[in-house]
Short mmCIF file of C-alpha atoms and ligand atoms in Angstrom, two decimals:
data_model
loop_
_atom_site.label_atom_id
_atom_site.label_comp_id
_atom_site.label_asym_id
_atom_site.label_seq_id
_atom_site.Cartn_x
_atom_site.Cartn_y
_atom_site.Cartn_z
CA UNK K 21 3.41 -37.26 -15.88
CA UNK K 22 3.66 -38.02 -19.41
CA UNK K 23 6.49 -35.94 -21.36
CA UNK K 24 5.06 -34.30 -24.26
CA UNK K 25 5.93 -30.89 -26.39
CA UNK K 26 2.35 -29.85 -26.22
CA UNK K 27 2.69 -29.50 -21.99
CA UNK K 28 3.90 -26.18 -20.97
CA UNK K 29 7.40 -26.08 -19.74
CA UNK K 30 6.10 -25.62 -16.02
CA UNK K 31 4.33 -29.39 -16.17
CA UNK K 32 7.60 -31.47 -17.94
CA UNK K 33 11.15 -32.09 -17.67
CA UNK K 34 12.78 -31.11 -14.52
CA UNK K 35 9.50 -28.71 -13.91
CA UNK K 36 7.42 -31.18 -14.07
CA UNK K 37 5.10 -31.61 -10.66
CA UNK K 38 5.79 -34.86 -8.35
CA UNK K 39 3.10 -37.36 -8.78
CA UNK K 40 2.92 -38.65 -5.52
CA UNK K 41 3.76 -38.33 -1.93
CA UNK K 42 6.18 -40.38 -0.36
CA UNK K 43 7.83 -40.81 3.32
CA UNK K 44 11.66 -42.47 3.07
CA UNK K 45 13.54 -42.98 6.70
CA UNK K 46 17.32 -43.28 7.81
CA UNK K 47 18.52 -42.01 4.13
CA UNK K 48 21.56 -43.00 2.96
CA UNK K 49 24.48 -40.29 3.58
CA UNK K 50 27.21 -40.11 0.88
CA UNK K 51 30.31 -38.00 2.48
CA UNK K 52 29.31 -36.54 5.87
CA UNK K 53 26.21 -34.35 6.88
CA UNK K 54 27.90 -32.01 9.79
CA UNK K 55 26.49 -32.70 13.37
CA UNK K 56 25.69 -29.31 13.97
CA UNK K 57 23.14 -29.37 11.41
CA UNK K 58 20.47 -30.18 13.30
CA UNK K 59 16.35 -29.68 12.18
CA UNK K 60 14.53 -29.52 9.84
CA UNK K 61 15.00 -28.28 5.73
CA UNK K 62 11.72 -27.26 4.43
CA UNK K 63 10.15 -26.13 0.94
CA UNK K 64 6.98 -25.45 -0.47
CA UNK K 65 6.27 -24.88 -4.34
CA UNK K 66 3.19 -25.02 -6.38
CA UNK K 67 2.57 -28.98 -7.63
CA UNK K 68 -0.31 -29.54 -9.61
CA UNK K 69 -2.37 -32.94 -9.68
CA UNK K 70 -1.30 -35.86 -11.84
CA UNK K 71 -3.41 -34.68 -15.17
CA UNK K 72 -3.99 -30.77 -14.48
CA UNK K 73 -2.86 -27.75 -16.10
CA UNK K 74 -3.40 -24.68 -13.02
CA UNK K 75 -2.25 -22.83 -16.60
CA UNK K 76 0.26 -20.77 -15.12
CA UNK K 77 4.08 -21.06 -13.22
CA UNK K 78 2.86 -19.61 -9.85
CA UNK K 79 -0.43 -21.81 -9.51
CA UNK K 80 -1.58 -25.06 -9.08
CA UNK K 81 -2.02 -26.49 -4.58
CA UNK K 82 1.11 -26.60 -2.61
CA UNK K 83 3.67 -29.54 -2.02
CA UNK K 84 5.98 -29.20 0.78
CA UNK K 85 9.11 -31.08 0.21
CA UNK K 86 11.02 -31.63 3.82
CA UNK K 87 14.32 -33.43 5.07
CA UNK K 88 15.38 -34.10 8.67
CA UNK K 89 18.58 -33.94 9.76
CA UNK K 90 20.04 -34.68 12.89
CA UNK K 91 23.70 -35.65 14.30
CA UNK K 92 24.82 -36.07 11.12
CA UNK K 93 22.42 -38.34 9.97
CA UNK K 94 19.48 -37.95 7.52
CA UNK K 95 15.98 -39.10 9.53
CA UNK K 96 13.92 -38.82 6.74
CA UNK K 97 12.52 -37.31 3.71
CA UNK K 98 8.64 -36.51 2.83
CA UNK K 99 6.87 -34.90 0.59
CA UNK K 100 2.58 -33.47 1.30
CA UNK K 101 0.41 -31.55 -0.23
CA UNK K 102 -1.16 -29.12 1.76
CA UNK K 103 -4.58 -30.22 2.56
CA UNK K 104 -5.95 -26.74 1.47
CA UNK K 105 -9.87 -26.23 0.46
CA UNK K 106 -8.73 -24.83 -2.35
CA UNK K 107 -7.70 -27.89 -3.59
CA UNK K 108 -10.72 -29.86 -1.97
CA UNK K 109 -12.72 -27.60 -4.56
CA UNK K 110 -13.81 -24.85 -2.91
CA UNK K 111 -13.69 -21.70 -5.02
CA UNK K 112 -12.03 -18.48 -3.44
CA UNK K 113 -14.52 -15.95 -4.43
CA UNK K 114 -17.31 -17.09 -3.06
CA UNK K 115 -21.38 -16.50 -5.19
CA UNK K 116 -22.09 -13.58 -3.34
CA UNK K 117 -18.38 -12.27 -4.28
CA UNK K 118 -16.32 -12.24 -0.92
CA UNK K 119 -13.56 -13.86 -0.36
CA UNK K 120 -12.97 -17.46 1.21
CA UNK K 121 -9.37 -16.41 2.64
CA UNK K 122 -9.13 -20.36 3.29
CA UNK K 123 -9.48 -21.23 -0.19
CA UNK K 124 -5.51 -20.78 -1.52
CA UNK K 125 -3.23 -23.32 -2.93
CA UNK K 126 -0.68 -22.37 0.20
CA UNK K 127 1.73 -22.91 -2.08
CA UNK K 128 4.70 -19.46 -1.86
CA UNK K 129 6.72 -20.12 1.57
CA UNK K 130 6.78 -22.32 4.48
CA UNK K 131 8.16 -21.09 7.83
CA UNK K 132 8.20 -21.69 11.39
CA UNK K 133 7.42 -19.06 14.09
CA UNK K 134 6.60 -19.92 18.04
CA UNK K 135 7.36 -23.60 17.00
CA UNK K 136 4.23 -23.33 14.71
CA UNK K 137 4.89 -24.53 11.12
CA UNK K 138 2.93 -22.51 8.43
CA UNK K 139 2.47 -22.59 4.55
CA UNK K 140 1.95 -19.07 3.30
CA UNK K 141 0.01 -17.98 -0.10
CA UNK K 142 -0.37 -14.03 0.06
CA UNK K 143 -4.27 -14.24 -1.13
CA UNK K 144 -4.89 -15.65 1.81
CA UNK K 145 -4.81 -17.44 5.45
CA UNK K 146 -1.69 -19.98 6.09
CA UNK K 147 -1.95 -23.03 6.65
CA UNK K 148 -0.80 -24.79 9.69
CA UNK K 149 1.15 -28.43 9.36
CA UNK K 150 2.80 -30.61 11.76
CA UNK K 151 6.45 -31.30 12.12
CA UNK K 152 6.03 -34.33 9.54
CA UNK K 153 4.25 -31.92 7.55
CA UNK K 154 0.40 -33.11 7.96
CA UNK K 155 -2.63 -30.47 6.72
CA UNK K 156 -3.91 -29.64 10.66
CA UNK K 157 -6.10 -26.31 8.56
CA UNK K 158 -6.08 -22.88 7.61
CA UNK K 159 -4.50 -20.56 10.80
CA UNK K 160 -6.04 -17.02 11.35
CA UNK K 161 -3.64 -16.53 14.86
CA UNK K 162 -7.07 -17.23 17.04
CA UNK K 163 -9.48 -15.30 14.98
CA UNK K 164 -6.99 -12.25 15.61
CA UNK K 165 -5.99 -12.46 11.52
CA UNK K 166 -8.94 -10.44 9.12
CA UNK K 167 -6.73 -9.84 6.21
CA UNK K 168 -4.56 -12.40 4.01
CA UNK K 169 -0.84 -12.97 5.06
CA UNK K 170 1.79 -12.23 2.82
CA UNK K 171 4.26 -15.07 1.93
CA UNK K 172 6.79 -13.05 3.08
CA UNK K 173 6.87 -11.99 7.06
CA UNK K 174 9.83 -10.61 8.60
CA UNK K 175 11.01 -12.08 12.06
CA UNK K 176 13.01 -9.47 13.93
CA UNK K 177 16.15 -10.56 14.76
CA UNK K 178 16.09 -8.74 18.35
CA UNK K 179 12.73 -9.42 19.55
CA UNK K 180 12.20 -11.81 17.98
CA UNK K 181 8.40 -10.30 16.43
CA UNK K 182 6.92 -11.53 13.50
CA UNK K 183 6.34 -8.67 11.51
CA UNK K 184 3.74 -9.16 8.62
CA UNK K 185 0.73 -7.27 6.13
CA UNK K 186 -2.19 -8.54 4.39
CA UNK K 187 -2.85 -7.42 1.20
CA UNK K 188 -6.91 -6.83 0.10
CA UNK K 189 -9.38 -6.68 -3.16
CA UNK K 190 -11.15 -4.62 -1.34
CA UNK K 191 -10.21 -1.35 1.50
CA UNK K 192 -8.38 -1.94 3.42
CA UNK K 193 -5.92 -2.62 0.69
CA UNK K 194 -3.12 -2.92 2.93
CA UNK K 195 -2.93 -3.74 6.70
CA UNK K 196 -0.25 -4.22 9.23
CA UNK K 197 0.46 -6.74 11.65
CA UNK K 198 2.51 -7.76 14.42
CA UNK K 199 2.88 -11.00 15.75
CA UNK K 200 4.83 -11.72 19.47
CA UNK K 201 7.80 -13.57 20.01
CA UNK K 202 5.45 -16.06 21.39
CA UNK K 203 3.42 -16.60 18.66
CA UNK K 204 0.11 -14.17 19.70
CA UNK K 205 -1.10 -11.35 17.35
CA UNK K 206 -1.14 -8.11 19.13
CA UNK K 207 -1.62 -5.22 16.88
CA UNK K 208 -3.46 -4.52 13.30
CA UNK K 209 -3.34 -1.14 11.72
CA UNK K 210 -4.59 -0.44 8.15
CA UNK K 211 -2.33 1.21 5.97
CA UNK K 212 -3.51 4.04 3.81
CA UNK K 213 -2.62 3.22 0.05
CA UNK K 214 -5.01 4.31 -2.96
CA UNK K 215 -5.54 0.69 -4.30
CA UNK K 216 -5.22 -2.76 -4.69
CA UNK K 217 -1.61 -3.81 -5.81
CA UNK K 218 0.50 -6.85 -6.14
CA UNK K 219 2.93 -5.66 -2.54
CA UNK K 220 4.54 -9.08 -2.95
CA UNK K 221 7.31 -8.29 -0.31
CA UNK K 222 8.76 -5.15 2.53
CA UNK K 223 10.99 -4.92 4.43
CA UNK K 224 12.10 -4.28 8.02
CA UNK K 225 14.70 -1.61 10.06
CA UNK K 226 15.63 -1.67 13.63
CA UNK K 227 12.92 1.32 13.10
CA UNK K 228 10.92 1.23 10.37
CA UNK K 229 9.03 -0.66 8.31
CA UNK K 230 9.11 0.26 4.63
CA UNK K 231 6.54 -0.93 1.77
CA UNK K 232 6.79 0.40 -1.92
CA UNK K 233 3.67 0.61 -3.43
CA UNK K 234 4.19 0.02 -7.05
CA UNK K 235 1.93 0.37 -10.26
CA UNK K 236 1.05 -3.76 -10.76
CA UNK K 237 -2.37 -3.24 -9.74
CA UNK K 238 -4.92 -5.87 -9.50
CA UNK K 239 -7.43 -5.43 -12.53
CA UNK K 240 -9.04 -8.90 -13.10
CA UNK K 241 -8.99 -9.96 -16.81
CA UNK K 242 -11.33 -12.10 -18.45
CA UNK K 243 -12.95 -15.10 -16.88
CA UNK K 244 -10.35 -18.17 -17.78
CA UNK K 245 -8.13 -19.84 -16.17
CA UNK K 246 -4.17 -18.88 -16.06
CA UNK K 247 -4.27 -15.37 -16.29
CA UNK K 248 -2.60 -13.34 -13.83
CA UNK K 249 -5.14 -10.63 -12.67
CA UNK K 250 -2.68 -7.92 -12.71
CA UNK K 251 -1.54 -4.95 -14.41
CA UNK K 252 1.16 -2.22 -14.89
CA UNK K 253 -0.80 1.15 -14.57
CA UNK K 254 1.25 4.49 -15.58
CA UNK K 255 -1.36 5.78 -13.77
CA UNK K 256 -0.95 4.74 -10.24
CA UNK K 257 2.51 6.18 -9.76
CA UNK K 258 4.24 5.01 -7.09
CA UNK K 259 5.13 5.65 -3.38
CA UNK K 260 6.94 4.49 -0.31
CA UNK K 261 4.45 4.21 2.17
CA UNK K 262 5.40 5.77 5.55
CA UNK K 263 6.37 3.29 8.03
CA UNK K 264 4.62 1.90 11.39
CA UNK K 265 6.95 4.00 13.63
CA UNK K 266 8.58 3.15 17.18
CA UNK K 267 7.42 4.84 20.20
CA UNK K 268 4.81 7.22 21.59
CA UNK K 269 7.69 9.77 22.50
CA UNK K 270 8.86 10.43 18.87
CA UNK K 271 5.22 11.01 17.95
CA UNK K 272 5.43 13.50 20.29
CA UNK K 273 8.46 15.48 19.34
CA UNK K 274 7.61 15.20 16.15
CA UNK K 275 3.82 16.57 16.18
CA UNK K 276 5.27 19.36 18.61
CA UNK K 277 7.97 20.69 16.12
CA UNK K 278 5.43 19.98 13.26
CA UNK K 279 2.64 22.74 14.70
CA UNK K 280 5.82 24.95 15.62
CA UNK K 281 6.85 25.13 12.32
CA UNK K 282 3.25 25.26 10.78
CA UNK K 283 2.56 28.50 13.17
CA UNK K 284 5.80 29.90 12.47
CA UNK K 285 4.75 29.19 8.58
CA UNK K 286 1.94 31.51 9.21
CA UNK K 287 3.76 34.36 9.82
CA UNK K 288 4.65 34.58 5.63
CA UNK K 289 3.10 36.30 3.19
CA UNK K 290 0.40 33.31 1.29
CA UNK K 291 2.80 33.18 -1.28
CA UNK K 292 5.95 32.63 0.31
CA UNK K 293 4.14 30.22 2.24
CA UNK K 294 2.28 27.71 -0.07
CA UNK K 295 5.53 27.92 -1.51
CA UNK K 296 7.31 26.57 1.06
CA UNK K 297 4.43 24.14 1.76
CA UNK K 298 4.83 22.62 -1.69
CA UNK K 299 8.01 22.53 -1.28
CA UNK K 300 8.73 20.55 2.06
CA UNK K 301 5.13 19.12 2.64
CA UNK K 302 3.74 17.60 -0.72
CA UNK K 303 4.34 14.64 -2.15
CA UNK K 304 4.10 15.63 -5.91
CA UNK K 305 4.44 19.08 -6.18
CA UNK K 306 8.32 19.32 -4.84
CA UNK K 307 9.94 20.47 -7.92
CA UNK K 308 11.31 23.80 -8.98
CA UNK K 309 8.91 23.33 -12.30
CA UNK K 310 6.30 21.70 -11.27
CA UNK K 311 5.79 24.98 -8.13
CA UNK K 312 6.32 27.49 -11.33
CA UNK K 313 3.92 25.91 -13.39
CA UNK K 314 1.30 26.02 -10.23
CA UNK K 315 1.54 29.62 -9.83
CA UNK K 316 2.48 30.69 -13.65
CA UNK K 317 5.69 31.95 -12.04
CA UNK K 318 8.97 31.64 -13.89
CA UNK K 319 10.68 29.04 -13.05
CA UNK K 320 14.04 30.73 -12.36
CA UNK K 321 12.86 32.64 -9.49
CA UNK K 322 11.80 29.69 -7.50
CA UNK K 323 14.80 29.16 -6.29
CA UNK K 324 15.01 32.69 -4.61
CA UNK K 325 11.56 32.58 -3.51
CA UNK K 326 12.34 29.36 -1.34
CA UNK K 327 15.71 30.73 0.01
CA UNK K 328 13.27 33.91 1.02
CA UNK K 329 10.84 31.83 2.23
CA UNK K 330 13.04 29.65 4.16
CA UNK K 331 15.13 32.88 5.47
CA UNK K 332 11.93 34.64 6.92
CA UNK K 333 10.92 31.05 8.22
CA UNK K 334 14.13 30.87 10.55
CA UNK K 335 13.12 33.74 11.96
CA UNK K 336 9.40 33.33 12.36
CA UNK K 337 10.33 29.60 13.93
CA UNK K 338 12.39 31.78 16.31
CA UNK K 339 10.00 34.29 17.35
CA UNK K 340 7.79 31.32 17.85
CA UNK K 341 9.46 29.17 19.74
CA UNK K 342 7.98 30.50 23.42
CA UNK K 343 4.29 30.59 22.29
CA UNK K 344 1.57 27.90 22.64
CA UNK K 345 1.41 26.51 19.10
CA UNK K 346 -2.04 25.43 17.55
CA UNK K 347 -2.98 21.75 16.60
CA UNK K 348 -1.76 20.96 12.74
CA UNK K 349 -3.05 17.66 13.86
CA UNK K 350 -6.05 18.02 14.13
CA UNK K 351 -6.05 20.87 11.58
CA UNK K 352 -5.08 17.90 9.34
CA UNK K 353 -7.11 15.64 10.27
CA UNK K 354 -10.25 17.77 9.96
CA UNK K 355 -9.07 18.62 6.14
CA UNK K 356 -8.58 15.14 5.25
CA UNK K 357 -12.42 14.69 6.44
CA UNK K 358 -13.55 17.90 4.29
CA UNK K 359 -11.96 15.91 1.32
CA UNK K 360 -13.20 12.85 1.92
CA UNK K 361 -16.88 14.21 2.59
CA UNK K 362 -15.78 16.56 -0.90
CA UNK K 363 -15.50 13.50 -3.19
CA UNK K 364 -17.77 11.58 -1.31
CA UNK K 365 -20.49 14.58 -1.98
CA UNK K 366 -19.02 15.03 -5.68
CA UNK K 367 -19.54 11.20 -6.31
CA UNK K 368 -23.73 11.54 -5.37
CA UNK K 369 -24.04 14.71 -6.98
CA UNK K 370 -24.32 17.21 -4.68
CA UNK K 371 -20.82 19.46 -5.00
CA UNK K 372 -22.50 22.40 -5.39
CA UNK K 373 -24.42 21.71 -2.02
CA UNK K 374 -21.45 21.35 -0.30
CA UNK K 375 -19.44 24.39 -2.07
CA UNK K 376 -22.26 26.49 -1.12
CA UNK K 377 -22.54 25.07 2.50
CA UNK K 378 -18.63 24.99 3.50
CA UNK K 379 -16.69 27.34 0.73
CA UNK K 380 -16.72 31.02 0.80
CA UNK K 381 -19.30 32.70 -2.23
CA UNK K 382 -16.67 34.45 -3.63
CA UNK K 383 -14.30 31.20 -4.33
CA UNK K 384 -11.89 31.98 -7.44
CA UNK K 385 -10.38 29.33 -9.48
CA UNK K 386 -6.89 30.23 -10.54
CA UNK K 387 -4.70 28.54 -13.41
CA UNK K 388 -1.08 30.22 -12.93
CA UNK K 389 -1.41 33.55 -11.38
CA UNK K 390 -5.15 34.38 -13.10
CA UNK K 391 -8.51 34.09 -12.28
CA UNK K 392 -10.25 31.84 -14.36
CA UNK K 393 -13.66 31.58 -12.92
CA UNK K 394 -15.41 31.06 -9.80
CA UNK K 395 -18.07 28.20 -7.85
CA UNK K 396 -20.14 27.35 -11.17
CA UNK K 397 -17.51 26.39 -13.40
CA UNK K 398 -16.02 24.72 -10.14
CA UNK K 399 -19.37 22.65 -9.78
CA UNK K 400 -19.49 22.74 -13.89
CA UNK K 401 -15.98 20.81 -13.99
CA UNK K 402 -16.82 18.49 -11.23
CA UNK K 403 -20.00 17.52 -11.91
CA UNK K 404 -18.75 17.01 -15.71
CA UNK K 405 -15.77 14.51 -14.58
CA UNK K 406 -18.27 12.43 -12.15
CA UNK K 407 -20.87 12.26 -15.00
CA UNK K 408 -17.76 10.86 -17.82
CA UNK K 409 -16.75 8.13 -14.77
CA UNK K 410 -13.61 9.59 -13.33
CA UNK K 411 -12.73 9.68 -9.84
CA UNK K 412 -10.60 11.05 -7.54
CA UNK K 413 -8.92 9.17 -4.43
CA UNK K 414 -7.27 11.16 -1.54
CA UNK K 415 -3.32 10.75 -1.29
CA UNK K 416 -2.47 13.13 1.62
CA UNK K 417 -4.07 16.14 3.03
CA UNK K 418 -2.03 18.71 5.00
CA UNK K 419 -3.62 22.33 6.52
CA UNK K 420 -2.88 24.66 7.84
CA UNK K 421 -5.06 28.11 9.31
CA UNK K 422 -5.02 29.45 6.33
CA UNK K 423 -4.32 27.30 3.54
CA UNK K 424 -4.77 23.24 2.86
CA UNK K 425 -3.32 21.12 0.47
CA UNK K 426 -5.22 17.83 -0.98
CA UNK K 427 -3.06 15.63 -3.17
CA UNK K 428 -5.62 13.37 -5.52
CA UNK K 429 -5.02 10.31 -7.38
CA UNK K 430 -7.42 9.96 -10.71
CA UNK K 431 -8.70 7.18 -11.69
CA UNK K 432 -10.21 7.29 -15.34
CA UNK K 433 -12.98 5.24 -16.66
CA UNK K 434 -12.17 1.99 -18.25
CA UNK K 435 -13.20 2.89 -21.16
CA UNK K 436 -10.94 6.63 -21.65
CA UNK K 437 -7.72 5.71 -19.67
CA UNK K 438 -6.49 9.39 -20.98
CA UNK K 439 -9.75 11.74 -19.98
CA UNK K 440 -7.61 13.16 -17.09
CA UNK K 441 -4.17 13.34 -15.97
CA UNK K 442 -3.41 11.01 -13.17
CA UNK K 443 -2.87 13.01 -10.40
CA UNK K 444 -4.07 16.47 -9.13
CA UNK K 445 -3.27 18.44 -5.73
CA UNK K 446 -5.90 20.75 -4.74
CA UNK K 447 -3.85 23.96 -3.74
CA UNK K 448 -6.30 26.18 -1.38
CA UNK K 449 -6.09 29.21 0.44
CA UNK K 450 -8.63 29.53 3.77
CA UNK K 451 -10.25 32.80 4.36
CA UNK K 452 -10.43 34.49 8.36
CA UNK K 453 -13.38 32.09 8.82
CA UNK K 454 -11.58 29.00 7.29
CA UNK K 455 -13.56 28.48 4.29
CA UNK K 456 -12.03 27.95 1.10
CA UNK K 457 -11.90 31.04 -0.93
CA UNK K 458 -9.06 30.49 -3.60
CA UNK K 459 -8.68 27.25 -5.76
CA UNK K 460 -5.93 25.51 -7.58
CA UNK K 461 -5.86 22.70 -9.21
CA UNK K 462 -2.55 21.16 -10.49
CA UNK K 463 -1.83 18.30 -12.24
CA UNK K 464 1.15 17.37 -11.39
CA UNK K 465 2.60 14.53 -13.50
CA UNK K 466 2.52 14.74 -16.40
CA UNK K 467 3.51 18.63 -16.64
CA UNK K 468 1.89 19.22 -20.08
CA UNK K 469 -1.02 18.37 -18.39
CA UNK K 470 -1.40 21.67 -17.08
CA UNK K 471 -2.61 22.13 -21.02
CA UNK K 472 -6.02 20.10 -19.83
CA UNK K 473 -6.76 22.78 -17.10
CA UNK K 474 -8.56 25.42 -19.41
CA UNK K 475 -10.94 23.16 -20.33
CA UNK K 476 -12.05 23.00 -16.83
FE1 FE2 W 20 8.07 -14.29 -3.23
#
């Protein structure tokens, strides 16, 4: 490679990509490798083809550079590309705009698992090699792998698992996967996250596994090469994600004490209630202001709500504890149906048909404490924010038998980042029947963006 001040500082100097591939045996040792160093040291990196600019740090096909050390001597050194069909040519999104998950540079990690060798690039499948670090093709575990891998699994140091996720362009953005001791993938589950972001990395408990979904979301720029198609996105907010979680039996315990506490939760008066609901069940709507500006109460008398709440609570969980308690599971499920059938009816025009099929007639939209209209300027508002090109995605919705909660993402048009806040929980009380007959709508971050609601 030439050395010249017009190459970027990834393609010269000590950056600069090797040119060729070599194989050296019986190296020479200078002081002494220890004998119990025995196997093999492997690394993979992006290294671009004599002559080619991939235009940034992080692309360009994969090189893996490996030594082999054993009883204190060094058995050789080599250095391969990976064989990848990216680099044979073949483009990743294909004409009719999938994806060709075998088309990646494999360039990010290398690692072994079940004595099988792999290259990792997150956009896609690994790669498998040999010991002396031969292209054998792109590995989807026996057709069991859908997604990408990321280039960053976790073994487990007790059993020895391969834990892993795929990240997507397209739903499902995020999916889990578990790989055996012995090498066979045994279980997939799609994680629920509102888009497509860069989750470079997790991490792994003895219990739990633990992703934080972050605002670098994947917004392709411009055709060109180089660019990284990603971006920060105030709006996205972020989250951990609940984990994968151990056994059957805590599911158990914990669904039980959840519909104990959701009857018990009945027993309040609605306010103390949503109250408490906000408080210990939302995601966004925790805080002592953001619950006052909800329900235009002041904010100083929060506090004594909750401990009233909470008081009357201990005793409603106690006069509870011997009766059959109803199933918040499937309440919950049901509701996060209803809102995605909501937006899903809002999106092809036809909220008012569903209002008028599924909410009570005399629904009231509240701001604060008053009444601010009822179902047309409900259907007025809605149908106004699908016609400017903003959406809403579903976060988390939690119901009970008389009241649900559905916390919203926005997403705003390309075009008007700012026509809504980004985020708004649906606050709802249920009538006898369980139709909704009481709407609020909060924005909760930012809080001035309660301001936007009148305009509703
Ligand atoms: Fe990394």
């Amino acid at each position: 490679m030439t050395e010249g001040t017009a190459l970027p500082l990834y393609l010269k100097g000590r950056f600069a990509p090797v040119p060729e591939e070599h194989s050296a045996f019986d190296l020479t040792v200078r002081g002494t490798l220890p004998p119990e160093l025995d196997g093999r040291y492997l690394r993979n990196g992006p290294n671009p083809l004599p002559g080619e600019d991939d235009g940034h740090w992080f692309t360009g096909p994969g090189m893996l550079h490996g030594i082999r050390l054993r009883e204190g001597r060094a058995e050789w050194y080599r250095n391969r590309w990976i064989r990848t069909r990216e680099r044979e040519g073949h483009p990743f999104v294909r004409e009719d705009g999938t994806f060709d998950l075998t088309a990646t540079p494999g360039n990010t990690h290398v690692i072994r698992h079940a004595d099988t060798v792999l290259a990792l690039c997150e956009a896609g499948f690994p790669y498998r090699v040999t010991p002396a670090l031969e292209t054998v093709g792109p590995y989807d575990f026996g057709g069991r792998l859908t997604t990408a891998m990321t280039a960053h699994p976790k073994e487990d140091p007790v059993t020895g698992e391969l834990h892993l996720f795929g990240t997507g362009f397209a739903p499902p953005y995020l999916t889990y996967h578990r790989v055996t001791a012995e090498g066979e993938l045994v279980d997939s589950r799609p994680i629920e996250v509102p888009g497509p972001t860069m989750t470079h990395d997790f991490a792994i408990t003895g219990h739990h596994i633990v992703w934080m979904d972050l605002p670098v979301v994947f917004r392709p720029g411009p055709a060109g090469r180089g660019g990284m198609p990603y971006q920060w996105d105030d709006g996205y907010g972020a989250r951990h994600l609940p984990s994968t979680e151990a056994g059957p039996e805590q599911w158990l315990e914990r669904s039980t004490l959840r519909d104990w506490v959701w009857e018990a939760l009945e027993e309040l008066s609605p306010a103390l209630r949503l109250q408490l609901v906000l408080r210990h069940f939302t995601t966004h709507v925790t805080s002592y202001e953001r619950i006052a500006a909800a329900y235009g109460i002041p904010v100083g008398t929060v506090r004594s709500r909750l401990t009233q709440g909470r008081t009357k609570l201990a005793a409603a969980l106690a006069g509870t504890a011997d009766t059959a308690h109803g199933d918040t599971a499937r309440r919950t499920l049901d509701s996060r149906t209803q809102a995605r059938e909501t937006l899903a009816a809002a999106e092809s025009g036809h909220f008012g048909a569903l209002l008028t099929e599924r909410w009570s007639p005399e629904v009231a939209l509240f701001r604060g404490g008053d009444r601010v209209g009822g179902r047309d300027l409900l259907v007025r508002a809605m149908d106004g924010d699908i016609a400017a090109g903003v959406r809403q995605r579903l976060v988390q919705a939690i119901a009970g038998r008389s009241l649900a909660v559905w916390e919203m993402d926005i997403v705003n048009p390309a075009d008007d980042p700012g026509h809504c806040p980004p985020a708004v929980a649906w606050l709802m009380t249920l009538d006898a029947t369980g139709r909704v007959h009481r709407l609020r709508l909060f924005h909760p971050q930012p809080l001035r963006a309660l301001e936007l609601l009148p305009a509703l």
